[in-house]
Amino acid sequence: MKNKFVKAIFAIVLGSALVTSCKPKNSGDAVSGDAAQKAYVAPGKYDEFYNFVSGGFSGQLSVYGLPSGRLFRVIPVFSVDPEKGWGYSEETKPMLNTSNGFVPWDDLHHTEMSQTNGEVDGRWVFGNANNTPRIARIDLKTFKTAEIIELPNSGGNHSSPFITENTEYVVAGTRFSVPADYSNGDVPINTYKENFKGHISFVKVGKEGEMDLAFQIVTPGVNFDLSHAGKGKSHGWFFFSCYNTEQANTLLEVNASQRDKDFIMAVNWKKAEEYIKAGKGKKQSVKYAHNKWNEKTHTATSEIKNEVLVLDSAELKDICYMIPCPKSPHGCDVDPTGEYIVGSGKLAALIPVFSFDKLMRAIKNKQFEGDYSGIPVVKYEAALHGEVQKPGLGPLHTEFDGKGNAYTTFFVSSEVVKWDIKSLKVLDRVPTYYSVGHLCIPGGDSKKPFGKYLIAYNKITKDRYLPTGPELAQSAQIFDISGDKMQLILDFPTIGEPHYAQAAPADLIRNNGQLKFYPIKDNNHPYATKGEKEAKVVREGNKVHVYMTSIRSHFAPDNIEGIKVGDEVYFHVTNLEQDWDVPHGFAIKGADNGELLIMPGETTTLKWLPKKAGMYPMYCTDFCSALHQEMQGYVRVSPAGSSVPLTWSVGTNLPKATK
Amino acid sequence: MKNVKISGLSKVLLLIIAVFFAGSLLVPMWQIQLEAPQYPEGLVLRLHANKIGGDVEIINGLNHYIGMATLHTENFFEFTILPYIIGGFAIISILLIFIAKRKAVLSFLLLYVTFVILAAIDFYRWNYEYGHNLDPNAAIRVPGMAYQPPLIGYKQLLNFGAYSIPDIGGWMLTFAGILMFSIVIKEYKFNKK
């Protein structure tokens, strides 16, 4: 009896051991032998690609190297950054101005590099603000945000900032349909179907990159999600995925998931241009900010604009067409030839691939199954090239390698799947850790992909890195896709939450005429101090302007007296250095904003409101030289109404020391 | 023995010498390359016949740490006369083609050698002056340390490696000297008629 019991226990233990060993292998086994070698970039060597990764809820743009995954820079875009003075210096404050006033934070989801002839050209990278709808342009010569334009009639600028193949336009589609700014917005929420409208914006991009809101197209109230421009043969068209065609205004997770198919909206923007020429656009009264950075004055200006041209999609019949797409489509990606449009229904178990040629034929032959609030709906089969069957669960985004393959991410099944665009056959699949969102192949949404690496951006990283409390990093994973099989070579945590990213060959950007410093002779800042002899302090009522210089390793002036409580002090600091990589910083005790980081030849201003009498040290915050710790000074603050005269000096005491 | 005429080949060489002299005025004569961990790309001072070029501003900025005087073209009288001297050499070379006497070429070679020696002494003198005449209040003072760049060749000066060598113009002058010497050898050794 006893013997039997022991045997039974033994059998159970053995059995469960067997079961346990049958568990799928853990992620550690996914890395094969030569991965380290493939991702290794030796110290002092350069990466092959720049990777511009959206910072998501950080509001910024991060710049990494591929394949090393090294972080080079975080460019402040939509969120203030006290470290760099972004949104804190007087010069940068106008960059974050909107029709709602100064907005210190936003959510940057997608990046898109400028293109010429459908190829990445290394001039600019665009980013979208998801919360207070805006588009930013970042200059890749300075790695600085050069321009931000706000989008009226929008809520949640998500399907943005995608561009046309010669950067003619950068687009934006509203995620939240809302009552238009030119109509009354103070209406019951349950009147969604009647009062809420979608607007998609076409922002013209000029030769020097300057943005101009050319026109908007008003659509029925739905949620626009993502978009991509046609290219090659489909140049002139833009494709936007949309969900919530149920037009729900509450509990969308249920109410917007009812219909079997939502839409991809095809927009003929060349036709829209013709209508505008013919005077079919309506000027509507709105308010939006347009902020520009000036490289000569080192200062931003913000202009509020009051008008936008709107085209009505229901009235002007042949601008917009709806293509049915299964289950709340998310990603909307166009292959390098411009023929295939991949829709990714995030609740679907298949991937529909549409054919541009077939779509054109269907439109020509009026193969419509009806209309959606006045917009013709093309028959699904009439536009369909085919469906990828059983690719995985929850397809989100697709990029291309230029060799006829597509790579789609699957959030729910946490994997990347490689498939053949023409035959629609699944070729390979690799797991991601965990729940991948966007992916990026250098040039992967352009006419000319560089199909060597694929980066997956993951939402969940639990157990992947050393734990850091409740809040964990998001991650990126690099795969070598040069062979038939995808191979994981590196995995690294990112800043913020990476959504979409773009990458381009390093040489394209390295050799684009990178700025190393600002020539001091071109500095047209109204408070520039172009030599130590010009350094001075000027009082204008309770405003005090300090014309200050910094050069290794001192400020001029570095002793200031005669400042009083109640004064508004403006430190206009000019970095007199004229060499690469010699920034100076500036900080003063008690400042209720940030520091300044001043690049060589640049002038930057910190506003300071001294609140009590006393001695205030100031110093250089960027380790500039061997005598950086000596780069310091004092500001004496006297009580309001004090008669201490305004004096300033460097090197020699002024006023003279008394014994 | 006297008034031996030089050959046609020697005249051609004299013409080349004249071109070298004239050409050297258009390009830098001498360079002092500086390398430091903070300047992997290197800094360079380029001495032209009439001015100081290269990264003068950056080097002047750095030199204040050790109290070295700043470099300014107008502080060196040499830059006002050097173009005329070298221009003069070019003219003499042309004249020699017409004079065509080997003794005249020999005299010119001796004159040129004297010039080179004087120039080297002058250059050394300036290097010494700048390397030793340091501001006693400078931030960095290393007892016994001088910052005299080498006349020619390499020397480590604190974190900077200094490499002093001819630039294009210097090489032109060198070749001019070598050619002149070749003419003299040729005319005196091989042309004994």
PDB file of N, CA and C in Angstrom, chain A residues 462-503:
ATOM      1  N   LYS A 462       8.065  43.606 -19.376  1.00  0.00           N
ATOM      2  CA  LYS A 462       8.250  42.945 -18.068  1.00  0.00           C
ATOM      3  C   LYS A 462       9.103  41.697 -18.242  1.00  0.00           C
ATOM      4  N   ASP A 463      10.017  41.507 -17.341  1.00  0.00           N
ATOM      5  CA  ASP A 463      10.994  40.402 -17.272  1.00  0.00           C
ATOM      6  C   ASP A 463      12.122  40.506 -18.321  1.00  0.00           C
ATOM      7  N   ARG A 464      12.104  41.560 -19.163  1.00  0.00           N
ATOM      8  CA  ARG A 464      13.164  41.675 -20.169  1.00  0.00           C
ATOM      9  C   ARG A 464      14.415  42.350 -19.616  1.00  0.00           C
ATOM     10  N   TYR A 465      14.235  43.269 -18.678  1.00  0.00           N
ATOM     11  CA  TYR A 465      15.363  44.010 -18.112  1.00  0.00           C
ATOM     12  C   TYR A 465      15.295  43.949 -16.602  1.00  0.00           C
ATOM     13  N   LEU A 466      16.337  44.442 -15.940  1.00  0.00           N
ATOM     14  CA  LEU A 466      16.295  44.546 -14.488  1.00  0.00           C
ATOM     15  C   LEU A 466      15.071  45.380 -14.105  1.00  0.00           C
ATOM     16  N   PRO A 467      14.317  44.971 -13.086  1.00  0.00           N
ATOM     17  CA  PRO A 467      13.083  45.688 -12.761  1.00  0.00           C
ATOM     18  C   PRO A 467      13.353  47.083 -12.201  1.00  0.00           C
ATOM     19  N   THR A 468      12.471  48.007 -12.482  1.00  0.00           N
ATOM     20  CA  THR A 468      12.600  49.395 -12.004  1.00  0.00           C
ATOM     21  C   THR A 468      11.281  49.856 -11.396  1.00  0.00           C
ATOM     22  N   GLY A 469      10.702  49.030 -10.534  1.00  0.00           N
ATOM     23  CA  GLY A 469       9.449  49.411  -9.895  1.00  0.00           C
ATOM     24  C   GLY A 469       8.273  49.216 -10.825  1.00  0.00           C
ATOM     25  N   PRO A 470       7.163  49.922 -10.540  1.00  0.00           N
ATOM     26  CA  PRO A 470       5.950  49.697 -11.341  1.00  0.00           C
ATOM     27  C   PRO A 470       6.092  50.157 -12.784  1.00  0.00           C
ATOM     28  N   GLU A 471       6.904  51.178 -13.021  1.00  0.00           N
ATOM     29  CA  GLU A 471       6.989  51.727 -14.366  1.00  0.00           C
ATOM     30  C   GLU A 471       8.215  51.178 -15.083  1.00  0.00           C
ATOM     31  N   LEU A 472       7.986  50.556 -16.209  1.00  0.00           N
ATOM     32  CA  LEU A 472       9.075  49.897 -16.937  1.00  0.00           C
ATOM     33  C   LEU A 472       9.288  50.562 -18.289  1.00  0.00           C
ATOM     34  N   ALA A 473      10.460  50.383 -18.821  1.00  0.00           N
ATOM     35  CA  ALA A 473      10.793  50.970 -20.123  1.00  0.00           C
ATOM     36  C   ALA A 473      10.044  50.258 -21.237  1.00  0.00           C
ATOM     37  N   GLN A 474       9.824  50.999 -22.342  1.00  0.00           N
ATOM     38  CA  GLN A 474       9.422  50.355 -23.578  1.00  0.00           C
ATOM     39  C   GLN A 474      10.706  49.922 -24.279  1.00  0.00           C
ATOM     40  N   SER A 475      10.572  49.168 -25.347  1.00  0.00           N
ATOM     41  CA  SER A 475      11.817  48.677 -25.937  1.00  0.00           C
ATOM     42  C   SER A 475      11.792  48.661 -27.443  1.00  0.00           C
ATOM     43  N   ALA A 476      13.001  48.544 -27.990  1.00  0.00           N
ATOM     44  CA  ALA A 476      13.170  48.353 -29.427  1.00  0.00           C
ATOM     45  C   ALA A 476      13.947  47.063 -29.614  1.00  0.00           C
ATOM     46  N   GLN A 477      13.625  46.353 -30.668  1.00  0.00           N
ATOM     47  CA  GLN A 477      14.364  45.128 -30.977  1.00  0.00           C
ATOM     48  C   GLN A 477      14.785  45.178 -32.434  1.00  0.00           C
ATOM     49  N   ILE A 478      16.072  44.924 -32.648  1.00  0.00           N
ATOM     50  CA  ILE A 478      16.585  44.980 -34.022  1.00  0.00           C
ATOM     51  C   ILE A 478      16.728  43.571 -34.573  1.00  0.00           C
ATOM     52  N   PHE A 479      16.200  43.394 -35.774  1.00  0.00           N
ATOM     53  CA  PHE A 479      16.323  42.118 -36.475  1.00  0.00           C
ATOM     54  C   PHE A 479      17.148  42.328 -37.735  1.00  0.00           C
ATOM     55  N   ASP A 480      18.012  41.378 -38.010  1.00  0.00           N
ATOM     56  CA  ASP A 480      18.701  41.361 -39.295  1.00  0.00           C
ATOM     57  C   ASP A 480      17.752  40.696 -40.279  1.00  0.00           C
ATOM     58  N   ILE A 481      17.377  41.412 -41.343  1.00  0.00           N
ATOM     59  CA  ILE A 481      16.445  40.828 -42.319  1.00  0.00           C
ATOM     60  C   ILE A 481      17.109  40.654 -43.671  1.00  0.00           C
ATOM     61  N   SER A 482      18.465  40.616 -43.670  1.00  0.00           N
ATOM     62  CA  SER A 482      19.137  40.488 -44.963  1.00  0.00           C
ATOM     63  C   SER A 482      19.003  39.069 -45.522  1.00  0.00           C
ATOM     64  N   GLY A 483      18.757  38.085 -44.642  1.00  0.00           N
ATOM     65  CA  GLY A 483      18.600  36.708 -45.121  1.00  0.00           C
ATOM     66  C   GLY A 483      17.131  36.332 -45.284  1.00  0.00           C
ATOM     67  N   ASP A 484      16.881  35.049 -45.521  1.00  0.00           N
ATOM     68  CA  ASP A 484      15.500  34.577 -45.665  1.00  0.00           C
ATOM     69  C   ASP A 484      14.760  34.638 -44.347  1.00  0.00           C
ATOM     70  N   LYS A 485      15.519  34.355 -43.258  1.00  0.00           N
ATOM     71  CA  LYS A 485      14.906  34.313 -41.935  1.00  0.00           C
ATOM     72  C   LYS A 485      15.273  35.582 -41.168  1.00  0.00           C
ATOM     73  N   MET A 486      14.335  36.093 -40.436  1.00  0.00           N
ATOM     74  CA  MET A 486      14.614  37.254 -39.591  1.00  0.00           C
ATOM     75  C   MET A 486      15.405  36.780 -38.375  1.00  0.00           C
ATOM     76  N   GLN A 487      16.413  37.564 -37.992  1.00  0.00           N
ATOM     77  CA  GLN A 487      17.234  37.158 -36.851  1.00  0.00           C
ATOM     78  C   GLN A 487      17.334  38.298 -35.847  1.00  0.00           C
ATOM     79  N   LEU A 488      16.944  38.018 -34.607  1.00  0.00           N
ATOM     80  CA  LEU A 488      17.039  39.028 -33.544  1.00  0.00           C
ATOM     81  C   LEU A 488      18.515  39.245 -33.212  1.00  0.00           C
ATOM     82  N   ILE A 489      18.977  40.523 -33.271  1.00  0.00           N
ATOM     83  CA  ILE A 489      20.385  40.772 -32.958  1.00  0.00           C
ATOM     84  C   ILE A 489      20.577  41.698 -31.763  1.00  0.00           C
ATOM     85  N   LEU A 490      19.568  42.483 -31.406  1.00  0.00           N
ATOM     86  CA  LEU A 490      19.746  43.389 -30.262  1.00  0.00           C
ATOM     87  C   LEU A 490      18.394  43.837 -29.747  1.00  0.00           C
ATOM     88  N   ASP A 491      18.384  44.178 -28.482  1.00  0.00           N
ATOM     89  CA  ASP A 491      17.166  44.550 -27.786  1.00  0.00           C
ATOM     90  C   ASP A 491      17.583  45.625 -26.807  1.00  0.00           C
ATOM     91  N   PHE A 492      16.943  46.793 -26.843  1.00  0.00           N
ATOM     92  CA  PHE A 492      17.355  47.864 -25.927  1.00  0.00           C
ATOM     93  C   PHE A 492      16.152  48.718 -25.500  1.00  0.00           C
ATOM     94  N   PRO A 493      16.207  49.264 -24.258  1.00  0.00           N
ATOM     95  CA  PRO A 493      15.113  50.109 -23.794  1.00  0.00           C
ATOM     96  C   PRO A 493      15.168  51.480 -24.447  1.00  0.00           C
ATOM     97  N   THR A 494      14.027  52.156 -24.540  1.00  0.00           N
ATOM     98  CA  THR A 494      13.959  53.456 -25.215  1.00  0.00           C
ATOM     99  C   THR A 494      13.459  54.518 -24.246  1.00  0.00           C
ATOM    100  N   ILE A 495      13.562  55.756 -24.648  1.00  0.00           N
ATOM    101  CA  ILE A 495      12.936  56.834 -23.876  1.00  0.00           C
ATOM    102  C   ILE A 495      11.457  56.875 -24.237  1.00  0.00           C
ATOM    103  N   GLY A 496      10.634  57.387 -23.345  1.00  0.00           N
ATOM    104  CA  GLY A 496       9.203  57.576 -23.619  1.00  0.00           C
ATOM    105  C   GLY A 496       8.576  56.292 -24.102  1.00  0.00           C
ATOM    106  N   GLU A 497       7.622  56.418 -25.024  1.00  0.00           N
ATOM    107  CA  GLU A 497       7.021  55.249 -25.645  1.00  0.00           C
ATOM    108  C   GLU A 497       7.198  55.376 -27.143  1.00  0.00           C
ATOM    109  N   PRO A 498       8.035  54.546 -27.731  1.00  0.00           N
ATOM    110  CA  PRO A 498       8.244  54.681 -29.167  1.00  0.00           C
ATOM    111  C   PRO A 498       7.028  54.210 -29.950  1.00  0.00           C
ATOM    112  N   HIS A 499       6.567  55.029 -30.883  1.00  0.00           N
ATOM    113  CA  HIS A 499       5.540  54.575 -31.818  1.00  0.00           C
ATOM    114  C   HIS A 499       6.258  54.395 -33.152  1.00  0.00           C
ATOM    115  N   TYR A 500       5.888  55.226 -34.147  1.00  0.00           N
ATOM    116  CA  TYR A 500       6.532  55.023 -35.437  1.00  0.00           C
ATOM    117  C   TYR A 500       7.936  55.625 -35.426  1.00  0.00           C
ATOM    118  N   ALA A 501       8.783  55.107 -36.279  1.00  0.00           N
ATOM    119  CA  ALA A 501      10.151  55.602 -36.387  1.00  0.00           C
ATOM    120  C   ALA A 501      10.567  55.571 -37.843  1.00  0.00           C
ATOM    121  N   GLN A 502      11.581  56.344 -38.152  1.00  0.00           N
ATOM    122  CA  GLN A 502      12.134  56.342 -39.502  1.00  0.00           C
ATOM    123  C   GLN A 502      13.638  56.172 -39.379  1.00  0.00           C
ATOM    124  N   ALA A 503      14.231  55.640 -40.427  1.00  0.00           N
ATOM    125  CA  ALA A 503      15.686  55.487 -40.402  1.00  0.00           C
ATOM    126  C   ALA A 503      16.226  55.764 -41.796  1.00  0.00           C
TER     127      ALA A 503
END
